[in-house]
Amino acid sequence: MKRYNHRQVEKKWQKFWAAKKFFSARDFDARKKQYVLFEFPYPSGAGLHVGHLRPYVATDILARWKRMEGANVLYPIGWDAFGLPTENYAIKNKIHPRIATDRNIKTFRRQLKATGLSLDWNREVDTTDPEYYKWTQWIFLKLFEAGLAYRAEIPINWCPFEKTGLANEEVVNGRHERCGTPVEKKLMKQWVIKITKYADRLIEDLELVDYPERVKTQQINWIGKSEGADIVFPIVDTQIKRFVLLHGRQGSPQDIFFPWLAQKLLDRGYKVEIPELPNPDKPNDLEQAEHVRKHCRLDAQTVILGHSFGGVVALRLLERGAKAHSVVLAATPISGRFNDNTKRPTVTEAVKRGFDFEKVRKSADRFIVLMDETDSIIPASDGEKLAQALGAEYRFIPGKSPHFTGSQEPGIYEAVLPSLRVFTTRADTIFGATHLVVAPEHPIVGWYLSHHHAVSGVWNIKEVSEYVVVAKKKTDITRLAEEKEKTGIELKRFSVSHPLSGRKLPVWVADYVMMGYGSGAIMAVPAHDERDFAFAKKYKIPFLPVIKPTSVDARDDRPEPSAVGRADIDLVASCWTGEGMLINSEKYNGLPSERARQNITWDLEKIGLGSKSVSYKLRDWVFSRQHYWGEPIPIIHCPDCGEVPVPEKDLPVLLPNVKRYEPTDTGESPLAAIAKFVNVKCPRCRGPAKRETDTMPNWAGSNWYFIRYADPKNKKDFASRKKIDYWLPVDLYIGGMEHTTLHLLYSRFIYKFLYDQGLLAGSEPYSKRRSNGVILAEDGRKMSKSYGNVVNPDDIIGEFGADTMRMYEMFLAPFDQMVPWDSRGVKGVRRFLDRVWIDINVMIKEKKWRRAQKTSSRQMSQAIRKITNDLGDLKFNTAISSLMIAFNGEGGRPDWRPKLNTEEKWEPVGGAESFDLAATEAFLKLLSPFAPHITEELWALLGHKESIQLERWPEYNESLLAKDTFKIPIQVNGKVRDVLEFAATAEQHEIETQALNSPKVEAHLKGKTIVRTIFVAGKMINFVVR
RNA sequence: GCCCGGGUGGUGGAAUGGUAUACACGAAGGACUUAAAAUCCUUUGCCCGCAAGGGCUUGUGGGUUCGAGUCCCACCCCGGGCACCA
């Protein structure tokens, strides 16, 4: 008997499959479609290791199984090939990344084919192919047009080793998740994608999909939605006495929010003037400014608000020497261009005169520029430019109505009334607020530091500025290392008033408050928040308990209300962060905290100093990378037109072929050095302009690749709508847990965005997601080249064959579990396949077949049922053990074939001499998804002309599953004392009688009385005795 | 600290509240062989016992139940995620 030669057999069938194109998915086929997907690989220079193959083999088994069940299976492959590992590899080895990528893909392709994966190679995609990344760029342009891609100067995570900015999701414990370098903060102008706008839907729609629970919770926690309230604390001692409010074009003092705002301010005891500006329909800024100058009092105690064109008027006033305490410019146009393409000649004429910003800046202490997010007419870039020119604080906020035309505009009220806004989830504790704490990056700190001259008295400018400098320098790593020891410093001579009690509260700066969350400021309630408690204790700030624990479990060792406000804080051992009943809270006393939270928020809203609010931990997605090997961002910067998208017909923006692609130290992409690439004509005005030189992160290409598989060669579209509608969503997506808050989140977001654009039919890309566990090296560590513990599939396939490797990887452990590789274990699977090979060969030679349409074997029927169910649940390990049991039998020969001796001295063991052909074939079919090569070969040896791949998945014979006899355990007081066999027809009294007669059972019944008998048909019988 | 998983033989692991330790690895003994490898057979949770048999056992302690690896409570340990998120 020839031994099984895997090298020869596997190659033969791999060629055969490729030639026959068995695995090509057919668009619009009438069979049920089944889209099985794994995360397409990053073709690194190291090649694949056995761990990478685990999800591939699993999906291959499922794809083959589904095909046999009659589905039209799409099982595609592609390459996620842009990105830094290849670039680093290329730089190190002095090979162009294009060449390195092609070389790596070749290796990967060979390894995947050698594994025998039934991939549809006709649909291969490559993210670095211009035909592909054209559409990645196109999607970016769609985001840009929708206002979801914007440029912002924000402190971003910067990896000093790879010299690039990173998304929040790429930072793990303060380090870059890929290279482990501690991440620094760097203030940079970056492209950012507004994923936060989808935060709610990314949470809610998890209900529509079948994901592992922990994947869902991880995403929910990452998005980190908190519902609470924004509360405004007006700044006191600001020397503000009066307000001058300037309406816009076609406006009047009686219009929109002006009456409401005026009343608010009058209520707080300020003087308010709203001049009726001349010629509101065809306003002239010079004329209007002159009018204001004549009729209103403007001095260092005045706040000027300019709404829309009123802002232009305000600028004119200040330019011409008018003074103000502070200036708020809301939705003010300065470019003279409008997004609705309507001409407003008076406005354009006014702004074309230009402004002397230098003079304007000197005329007031503080500037705030407000832009409305929902304003579709004034370009947002106007606001940014204005803010930059004035050194102003820039607030991009949603107005109640577009262009701030609501009858109430709290955002404007908050801006004109100098104030600090905090976010809290515990509005009920507001009377316990003893001070405010702001982040070192908070704009108020900058203002405090630069305007100390404005107010006399003891200001601790030096100390504060020193603290801020140190705090801003800290990396996340050093912050973590400090073991949460809190530091901070008070802004002396600066205070806010409590919106409900009116008490004065001091303001501190501390780095435990983060600028990126909420508004970067908090109200500190030391009695009811652990962090505030620790901070207050350290700086001896007296605290104020306002919630009395009411539950029995509550730690009740907190101070009595009589300790209120006392400075000797050592009395207090802990703070109470739970719910309870309000005390020391004026009219809210006695309310349960949850109720109080609502009432207080409502009341604050009524007086314009608060509102319900939601905060998220999720940040907008930093999308710029300062590197060569990525998709160029298709934007052109024009000095006149601003950010102009590259016209669709000019896509793709090709990555230029260059000699030097090392990253620079300046934070600029290497593309910036290529004059030919950078210098272009503005597509809008034809003037000289510069191309954006940052590239996209490699998540950009992987965001949507699974859509492209539906129609990979389409030149007109990212994929045809009809094909998308046929194939998507993905029926099963398998990948690693490590992508839960990266690729999986990003691609869900992009899919929703494309859905909103009307480009596809569903809002979720993956119906079902399952995670694969990582395969560790034998030493229990991660497989890594640097540890030298990598197991190469080439070696395993060479020695044992692909079938053995595939089955071993699936047999090793439950699929979603992390498990170390065990090189000794591989042999066991090979041993099994060898037995299958030898025995079936002997059977073929002996030709002693029982022929029948369907198997008469009960054991085989059970195996069919078990294996089919296990595949549905992705329980590959138990499916394989069932295959072994089906072949070897359980405690004796299987009923469908005689057990055989060694190949030389073959003889049936156990009497039976013929083999059930139907069962043998069913067995091979069951085995074929796991071990496709050996089963093809045996199938052919059985005399079949067609491939086993084209066979139908076996069905089990229901009637065979019912056993005619079964063994049941006889228990006494729950302990098994005997096991007896009964006919299936045996009734309870019969079983009971026999059980009681069993000598083993009798021994345990002696001298006792049976008080109860529990009988479960077909399962067990239990005598309860006393 | 918070949120998820998970603790079963020497090892990877199996078990709709109903015979715990399937399947496999490893180990021990045996057959074949000059020998080794390969292959085949037997044994293999722990303790007592010559045996028949008995007792114990699913991280620890309690509980529910005729019966708990499985359900409930508390604790310990391991892995993963988040981490001053107000």
PDB file of N, CA, C and O in Angstrom, chain A residues 9-63:
ATOM      1  N   VAL A   9      -0.280  14.895  -3.902  1.00  0.00           N
ATOM      2  CA  VAL A   9      -1.734  14.978  -3.963  1.00  0.00           C
ATOM      3  C   VAL A   9      -2.222  16.425  -3.823  1.00  0.00           C
ATOM      4  O   VAL A   9      -3.090  16.873  -4.562  1.00  0.00           O
ATOM      5  N   GLU A  10      -1.626  17.153  -2.883  1.00  0.00           N
ATOM      6  CA  GLU A  10      -2.116  18.509  -2.647  1.00  0.00           C
ATOM      7  C   GLU A  10      -1.869  19.412  -3.845  1.00  0.00           C
ATOM      8  O   GLU A  10      -2.731  20.201  -4.244  1.00  0.00           O
ATOM      9  N   LYS A  11      -0.682  19.293  -4.428  1.00  0.00           N
ATOM     10  CA  LYS A  11      -0.385  20.113  -5.591  1.00  0.00           C
ATOM     11  C   LYS A  11      -1.364  19.813  -6.736  1.00  0.00           C
ATOM     12  O   LYS A  11      -1.878  20.703  -7.398  1.00  0.00           O
ATOM     13  N   LYS A  12      -1.596  18.530  -6.932  1.00  0.00           N
ATOM     14  CA  LYS A  12      -2.471  18.089  -8.018  1.00  0.00           C
ATOM     15  C   LYS A  12      -3.854  18.737  -7.924  1.00  0.00           C
ATOM     16  O   LYS A  12      -4.369  19.277  -8.897  1.00  0.00           O
ATOM     17  N   TRP A  13      -4.433  18.685  -6.731  1.00  0.00           N
ATOM     18  CA  TRP A  13      -5.792  19.191  -6.620  1.00  0.00           C
ATOM     19  C   TRP A  13      -5.847  20.713  -6.603  1.00  0.00           C
ATOM     20  O   TRP A  13      -6.811  21.314  -7.067  1.00  0.00           O
ATOM     21  N   GLN A  14      -4.793  21.331  -6.076  1.00  0.00           N
ATOM     22  CA  GLN A  14      -4.767  22.795  -6.128  1.00  0.00           C
ATOM     23  C   GLN A  14      -4.771  23.284  -7.578  1.00  0.00           C
ATOM     24  O   GLN A  14      -5.448  24.239  -7.918  1.00  0.00           O
ATOM     25  N   LYS A  15      -4.006  22.589  -8.416  1.00  0.00           N
ATOM     26  CA  LYS A  15      -3.993  22.932  -9.845  1.00  0.00           C
ATOM     27  C   LYS A  15      -5.365  22.710 -10.462  1.00  0.00           C
ATOM     28  O   LYS A  15      -5.862  23.522 -11.236  1.00  0.00           O
ATOM     29  N   PHE A  16      -5.940  21.586 -10.102  1.00  0.00           N
ATOM     30  CA  PHE A  16      -7.254  21.217 -10.632  1.00  0.00           C
ATOM     31  C   PHE A  16      -8.308  22.273 -10.289  1.00  0.00           C
ATOM     32  O   PHE A  16      -9.052  22.735 -11.145  1.00  0.00           O
ATOM     33  N   TRP A  17      -8.329  22.694  -9.018  1.00  0.00           N
ATOM     34  CA  TRP A  17      -9.321  23.692  -8.599  1.00  0.00           C
ATOM     35  C   TRP A  17      -9.141  24.999  -9.360  1.00  0.00           C
ATOM     36  O   TRP A  17     -10.092  25.622  -9.790  1.00  0.00           O
ATOM     37  N   ALA A  18      -7.861  25.398  -9.499  1.00  0.00           N
ATOM     38  CA  ALA A  18      -7.586  26.653 -10.192  1.00  0.00           C
ATOM     39  C   ALA A  18      -8.053  26.569 -11.634  1.00  0.00           C
ATOM     40  O   ALA A  18      -8.670  27.501 -12.158  1.00  0.00           O
ATOM     41  N   ALA A  19      -7.786  25.447 -12.263  1.00  0.00           N
ATOM     42  CA  ALA A  19      -8.146  25.293 -13.674  1.00  0.00           C
ATOM     43  C   ALA A  19      -9.665  25.284 -13.869  1.00  0.00           C
ATOM     44  O   ALA A  19     -10.188  25.839 -14.823  1.00  0.00           O
ATOM     45  N   LYS A  20     -10.370  24.656 -12.935  1.00  0.00           N
ATOM     46  CA  LYS A  20     -11.826  24.518 -13.075  1.00  0.00           C
ATOM     47  C   LYS A  20     -12.600  25.741 -12.599  1.00  0.00           C
ATOM     48  O   LYS A  20     -13.817  25.809 -12.800  1.00  0.00           O
ATOM     49  N   LYS A  21     -11.904  26.658 -11.913  1.00  0.00           N
ATOM     50  CA  LYS A  21     -12.556  27.862 -11.389  1.00  0.00           C
ATOM     51  C   LYS A  21     -13.806  27.529 -10.567  1.00  0.00           C
ATOM     52  O   LYS A  21     -14.845  28.178 -10.690  1.00  0.00           O
ATOM     53  N   PHE A  22     -13.694  26.516  -9.757  1.00  0.00           N
ATOM     54  CA  PHE A  22     -14.809  26.118  -8.899  1.00  0.00           C
ATOM     55  C   PHE A  22     -15.262  27.220  -7.967  1.00  0.00           C
ATOM     56  O   PHE A  22     -16.400  27.263  -7.545  1.00  0.00           O
ATOM     57  N   PHE A  23     -14.319  28.069  -7.583  1.00  0.00           N
ATOM     58  CA  PHE A  23     -14.592  28.935  -6.443  1.00  0.00           C
ATOM     59  C   PHE A  23     -14.934  30.358  -6.858  1.00  0.00           C
ATOM     60  O   PHE A  23     -14.916  31.263  -6.045  1.00  0.00           O
ATOM     61  N   SER A  24     -15.244  30.528  -8.142  1.00  0.00           N
ATOM     62  CA  SER A  24     -15.665  31.854  -8.586  1.00  0.00           C
ATOM     63  C   SER A  24     -17.109  32.100  -8.178  1.00  0.00           C
ATOM     64  O   SER A  24     -17.993  31.323  -8.496  1.00  0.00           O
ATOM     65  N   ALA A  25     -17.316  33.213  -7.490  1.00  0.00           N
ATOM     66  CA  ALA A  25     -18.678  33.583  -7.106  1.00  0.00           C
ATOM     67  C   ALA A  25     -19.390  34.128  -8.331  1.00  0.00           C
ATOM     68  O   ALA A  25     -18.783  34.779  -9.168  1.00  0.00           O
ATOM     69  N   ARG A  26     -20.698  33.832  -8.424  1.00  0.00           N
ATOM     70  CA  ARG A  26     -21.433  34.290  -9.606  1.00  0.00           C
ATOM     71  C   ARG A  26     -22.429  35.372  -9.231  1.00  0.00           C
ATOM     72  O   ARG A  26     -23.345  35.151  -8.435  1.00  0.00           O
ATOM     73  N   ASP A  27     -22.226  36.562  -9.814  1.00  0.00           N
ATOM     74  CA  ASP A  27     -23.135  37.679  -9.529  1.00  0.00           C
ATOM     75  C   ASP A  27     -24.552  37.314  -9.959  1.00  0.00           C
ATOM     76  O   ASP A  27     -24.760  36.748 -11.024  1.00  0.00           O
ATOM     77  N   PHE A  28     -25.499  37.690  -9.132  1.00  0.00           N
ATOM     78  CA  PHE A  28     -26.935  37.569  -9.436  1.00  0.00           C
ATOM     79  C   PHE A  28     -27.411  36.132  -9.623  1.00  0.00           C
ATOM     80  O   PHE A  28     -28.459  35.891 -10.185  1.00  0.00           O
ATOM     81  N   ASP A  29     -26.619  35.159  -9.182  1.00  0.00           N
ATOM     82  CA  ASP A  29     -27.024  33.771  -9.280  1.00  0.00           C
ATOM     83  C   ASP A  29     -28.284  33.550  -8.447  1.00  0.00           C
ATOM     84  O   ASP A  29     -28.481  34.181  -7.421  1.00  0.00           O
ATOM     85  N   ALA A  30     -29.122  32.631  -8.922  1.00  0.00           N
ATOM     86  CA  ALA A  30     -30.400  32.417  -8.235  1.00  0.00           C
ATOM     87  C   ALA A  30     -30.236  31.681  -6.911  1.00  0.00           C
ATOM     88  O   ALA A  30     -31.092  31.767  -6.038  1.00  0.00           O
ATOM     89  N   ARG A  31     -29.117  30.960  -6.759  1.00  0.00           N
ATOM     90  CA  ARG A  31     -28.901  30.294  -5.477  1.00  0.00           C
ATOM     91  C   ARG A  31     -28.807  31.340  -4.380  1.00  0.00           C
ATOM     92  O   ARG A  31     -28.544  32.513  -4.622  1.00  0.00           O
ATOM     93  N   LYS A  32     -28.969  30.900  -3.144  1.00  0.00           N
ATOM     94  CA  LYS A  32     -28.866  31.832  -2.032  1.00  0.00           C
ATOM     95  C   LYS A  32     -27.418  32.302  -1.937  1.00  0.00           C
ATOM     96  O   LYS A  32     -26.494  31.498  -1.990  1.00  0.00           O
ATOM     97  N   LYS A  33     -27.216  33.597  -1.777  1.00  0.00           N
ATOM     98  CA  LYS A  33     -25.830  34.078  -1.677  1.00  0.00           C
ATOM     99  C   LYS A  33     -25.309  33.927  -0.260  1.00  0.00           C
ATOM    100  O   LYS A  33     -26.067  33.963   0.714  1.00  0.00           O
ATOM    101  N   GLN A  34     -24.008  33.731  -0.175  1.00  0.00           N
ATOM    102  CA  GLN A  34     -23.378  33.623   1.131  1.00  0.00           C
ATOM    103  C   GLN A  34     -22.033  34.322   1.029  1.00  0.00           C
ATOM    104  O   GLN A  34     -21.161  33.907   0.272  1.00  0.00           O
ATOM    105  N   TYR A  35     -21.878  35.400   1.798  1.00  0.00           N
ATOM    106  CA  TYR A  35     -20.649  36.189   1.733  1.00  0.00           C
ATOM    107  C   TYR A  35     -19.839  35.907   2.990  1.00  0.00           C
ATOM    108  O   TYR A  35     -20.222  36.297   4.081  1.00  0.00           O
ATOM    109  N   VAL A  36     -18.753  35.182   2.800  1.00  0.00           N
ATOM    110  CA  VAL A  36     -17.887  34.800   3.925  1.00  0.00           C
ATOM    111  C   VAL A  36     -16.586  35.583   3.811  1.00  0.00           C
ATOM    112  O   VAL A  36     -15.937  35.565   2.766  1.00  0.00           O
ATOM    113  N   LEU A  37     -16.216  36.257   4.886  1.00  0.00           N
ATOM    114  CA  LEU A  37     -15.103  37.196   4.786  1.00  0.00           C
ATOM    115  C   LEU A  37     -14.145  37.062   5.958  1.00  0.00           C
ATOM    116  O   LEU A  37     -14.559  36.871   7.102  1.00  0.00           O
ATOM    117  N   PHE A  38     -12.853  37.157   5.641  1.00  0.00           N
ATOM    118  CA  PHE A  38     -11.867  37.362   6.721  1.00  0.00           C
ATOM    119  C   PHE A  38     -11.175  38.685   6.459  1.00  0.00           C
ATOM    120  O   PHE A  38     -11.245  39.230   5.356  1.00  0.00           O
ATOM    121  N   GLU A  39     -10.523  39.220   7.479  1.00  0.00           N
ATOM    122  CA  GLU A  39      -9.848  40.509   7.331  1.00  0.00           C
ATOM    123  C   GLU A  39      -8.675  40.340   6.372  1.00  0.00           C
ATOM    124  O   GLU A  39      -7.776  39.541   6.632  1.00  0.00           O
ATOM    125  N   PHE A  40      -8.715  41.086   5.276  1.00  0.00           N
ATOM    126  CA  PHE A  40      -7.648  40.890   4.288  1.00  0.00           C
ATOM    127  C   PHE A  40      -6.294  41.248   4.873  1.00  0.00           C
ATOM    128  O   PHE A  40      -6.164  42.146   5.675  1.00  0.00           O
ATOM    129  N   PRO A  41      -5.267  40.467   4.484  1.00  0.00           N
ATOM    130  CA  PRO A  41      -3.990  40.592   5.174  1.00  0.00           C
ATOM    131  C   PRO A  41      -3.180  41.816   4.749  1.00  0.00           C
ATOM    132  O   PRO A  41      -3.336  42.334   3.646  1.00  0.00           O
ATOM    133  N   TYR A  42      -2.326  42.209   5.669  1.00  0.00           N
ATOM    134  CA  TYR A  42      -1.313  43.211   5.366  1.00  0.00           C
ATOM    135  C   TYR A  42      -0.087  42.438   4.882  1.00  0.00           C
ATOM    136  O   TYR A  42       0.502  41.679   5.653  1.00  0.00           O
ATOM    137  N   PRO A  43       0.293  42.593   3.620  1.00  0.00           N
ATOM    138  CA  PRO A  43       1.390  41.761   3.101  1.00  0.00           C
ATOM    139  C   PRO A  43       2.750  42.245   3.597  1.00  0.00           C
ATOM    140  O   PRO A  43       3.417  43.029   2.947  1.00  0.00           O
ATOM    141  N   SER A  44       3.126  41.779   4.763  1.00  0.00           N
ATOM    142  CA  SER A  44       4.384  42.208   5.365  1.00  0.00           C
ATOM    143  C   SER A  44       5.535  41.415   4.768  1.00  0.00           C
ATOM    144  O   SER A  44       5.323  40.402   4.106  1.00  0.00           O
ATOM    145  N   GLY A  45       6.723  41.868   5.048  1.00  0.00           N
ATOM    146  CA  GLY A  45       7.904  41.213   4.499  1.00  0.00           C
ATOM    147  C   GLY A  45       8.173  39.858   5.133  1.00  0.00           C
ATOM    148  O   GLY A  45       8.888  39.029   4.588  1.00  0.00           O
ATOM    149  N   ALA A  46       7.577  39.635   6.303  1.00  0.00           N
ATOM    150  CA  ALA A  46       7.892  38.408   7.043  1.00  0.00           C
ATOM    151  C   ALA A  46       7.111  37.199   6.534  1.00  0.00           C
ATOM    152  O   ALA A  46       7.417  36.076   6.895  1.00  0.00           O
ATOM    153  N   GLY A  47       6.110  37.421   5.713  1.00  0.00           N
ATOM    154  CA  GLY A  47       5.280  36.292   5.268  1.00  0.00           C
ATOM    155  C   GLY A  47       4.287  35.913   6.353  1.00  0.00           C
ATOM    156  O   GLY A  47       4.241  36.511   7.425  1.00  0.00           O
ATOM    157  N   LEU A  48       3.486  34.914   6.050  1.00  0.00           N
ATOM    158  CA  LEU A  48       2.453  34.488   7.000  1.00  0.00           C
ATOM    159  C   LEU A  48       3.036  33.531   8.030  1.00  0.00           C
ATOM    160  O   LEU A  48       3.939  32.762   7.721  1.00  0.00           O
ATOM    161  N   HIS A  49       2.511  33.577   9.246  1.00  0.00           N
ATOM    162  CA  HIS A  49       2.810  32.481  10.161  1.00  0.00           C
ATOM    163  C   HIS A  49       1.517  31.704  10.438  1.00  0.00           C
ATOM    164  O   HIS A  49       0.437  32.130  10.020  1.00  0.00           O
ATOM    165  N   VAL A  50       1.650  30.587  11.111  1.00  0.00           N
ATOM    166  CA  VAL A  50       0.492  29.697  11.240  1.00  0.00           C
ATOM    167  C   VAL A  50      -0.690  30.384  11.930  1.00  0.00           C
ATOM    168  O   VAL A  50      -1.845  30.054  11.668  1.00  0.00           O
ATOM    169  N   GLY A  51      -0.395  31.345  12.803  1.00  0.00           N
ATOM    170  CA  GLY A  51      -1.470  32.059  13.497  1.00  0.00           C
ATOM    171  C   GLY A  51      -2.347  32.853  12.547  1.00  0.00           C
ATOM    172  O   GLY A  51      -3.563  32.924  12.710  1.00  0.00           O
ATOM    173  N   HIS A  52      -1.720  33.465  11.525  1.00  0.00           N
ATOM    174  CA  HIS A  52      -2.502  34.237  10.555  1.00  0.00           C
ATOM    175  C   HIS A  52      -3.531  33.362   9.861  1.00  0.00           C
ATOM    176  O   HIS A  52      -4.591  33.817   9.456  1.00  0.00           O
ATOM    177  N   LEU A  53      -3.172  32.085   9.685  1.00  0.00           N
ATOM    178  CA  LEU A  53      -4.008  31.213   8.868  1.00  0.00           C
ATOM    179  C   LEU A  53      -5.275  30.753   9.582  1.00  0.00           C
ATOM    180  O   LEU A  53      -6.208  30.269   8.955  1.00  0.00           O
ATOM    181  N   ARG A  54      -5.307  30.909  10.886  1.00  0.00           N
ATOM    182  CA  ARG A  54      -6.434  30.363  11.636  1.00  0.00           C
ATOM    183  C   ARG A  54      -7.778  30.900  11.133  1.00  0.00           C
ATOM    184  O   ARG A  54      -8.675  30.109  10.832  1.00  0.00           O
ATOM    185  N   PRO A  55      -7.949  32.228  11.023  1.00  0.00           N
ATOM    186  CA  PRO A  55      -9.235  32.705  10.500  1.00  0.00           C
ATOM    187  C   PRO A  55      -9.447  32.332   9.037  1.00  0.00           C
ATOM    188  O   PRO A  55     -10.585  32.151   8.605  1.00  0.00           O
ATOM    189  N   TYR A  56      -8.360  32.203   8.288  1.00  0.00           N
ATOM    190  CA  TYR A  56      -8.507  31.884   6.867  1.00  0.00           C
ATOM    191  C   TYR A  56      -8.999  30.456   6.705  1.00  0.00           C
ATOM    192  O   TYR A  56      -9.883  30.171   5.900  1.00  0.00           O
ATOM    193  N   VAL A  57      -8.397  29.555   7.461  1.00  0.00           N
ATOM    194  CA  VAL A  57      -8.807  28.151   7.367  1.00  0.00           C
ATOM    195  C   VAL A  57     -10.259  28.008   7.827  1.00  0.00           C
ATOM    196  O   VAL A  57     -11.058  27.324   7.196  1.00  0.00           O
ATOM    197  N   ALA A  58     -10.587  28.694   8.911  1.00  0.00           N
ATOM    198  CA  ALA A  58     -11.956  28.590   9.437  1.00  0.00           C
ATOM    199  C   ALA A  58     -12.968  29.051   8.393  1.00  0.00           C
ATOM    200  O   ALA A  58     -13.967  28.370   8.129  1.00  0.00           O
ATOM    201  N   THR A  59     -12.704  30.213   7.777  1.00  0.00           N
ATOM    202  CA  THR A  59     -13.646  30.704   6.777  1.00  0.00           C
ATOM    203  C   THR A  59     -13.657  29.790   5.558  1.00  0.00           C
ATOM    204  O   THR A  59     -14.702  29.602   4.933  1.00  0.00           O
ATOM    205  N   ASP A  60     -12.513  29.213   5.235  1.00  0.00           N
ATOM    206  CA  ASP A  60     -12.474  28.309   4.083  1.00  0.00           C
ATOM    207  C   ASP A  60     -13.355  27.085   4.331  1.00  0.00           C
ATOM    208  O   ASP A  60     -14.103  26.652   3.454  1.00  0.00           O
ATOM    209  N   ILE A  61     -13.260  26.543   5.537  1.00  0.00           N
ATOM    210  CA  ILE A  61     -14.096  25.389   5.885  1.00  0.00           C
ATOM    211  C   ILE A  61     -15.569  25.761   5.725  1.00  0.00           C
ATOM    212  O   ILE A  61     -16.359  25.022   5.142  1.00  0.00           O
ATOM    213  N   LEU A  62     -15.929  26.939   6.233  1.00  0.00           N
ATOM    214  CA  LEU A  62     -17.323  27.364   6.151  1.00  0.00           C
ATOM    215  C   LEU A  62     -17.748  27.613   4.705  1.00  0.00           C
ATOM    216  O   LEU A  62     -18.856  27.259   4.303  1.00  0.00           O
ATOM    217  N   ALA A  63     -16.832  28.213   3.922  1.00  0.00           N
ATOM    218  CA  ALA A  63     -17.161  28.491   2.522  1.00  0.00           C
ATOM    219  C   ALA A  63     -17.398  27.186   1.762  1.00  0.00           C
ATOM    220  O   ALA A  63     -18.363  27.046   1.004  1.00  0.00           O
TER     221      ALA A  63
END
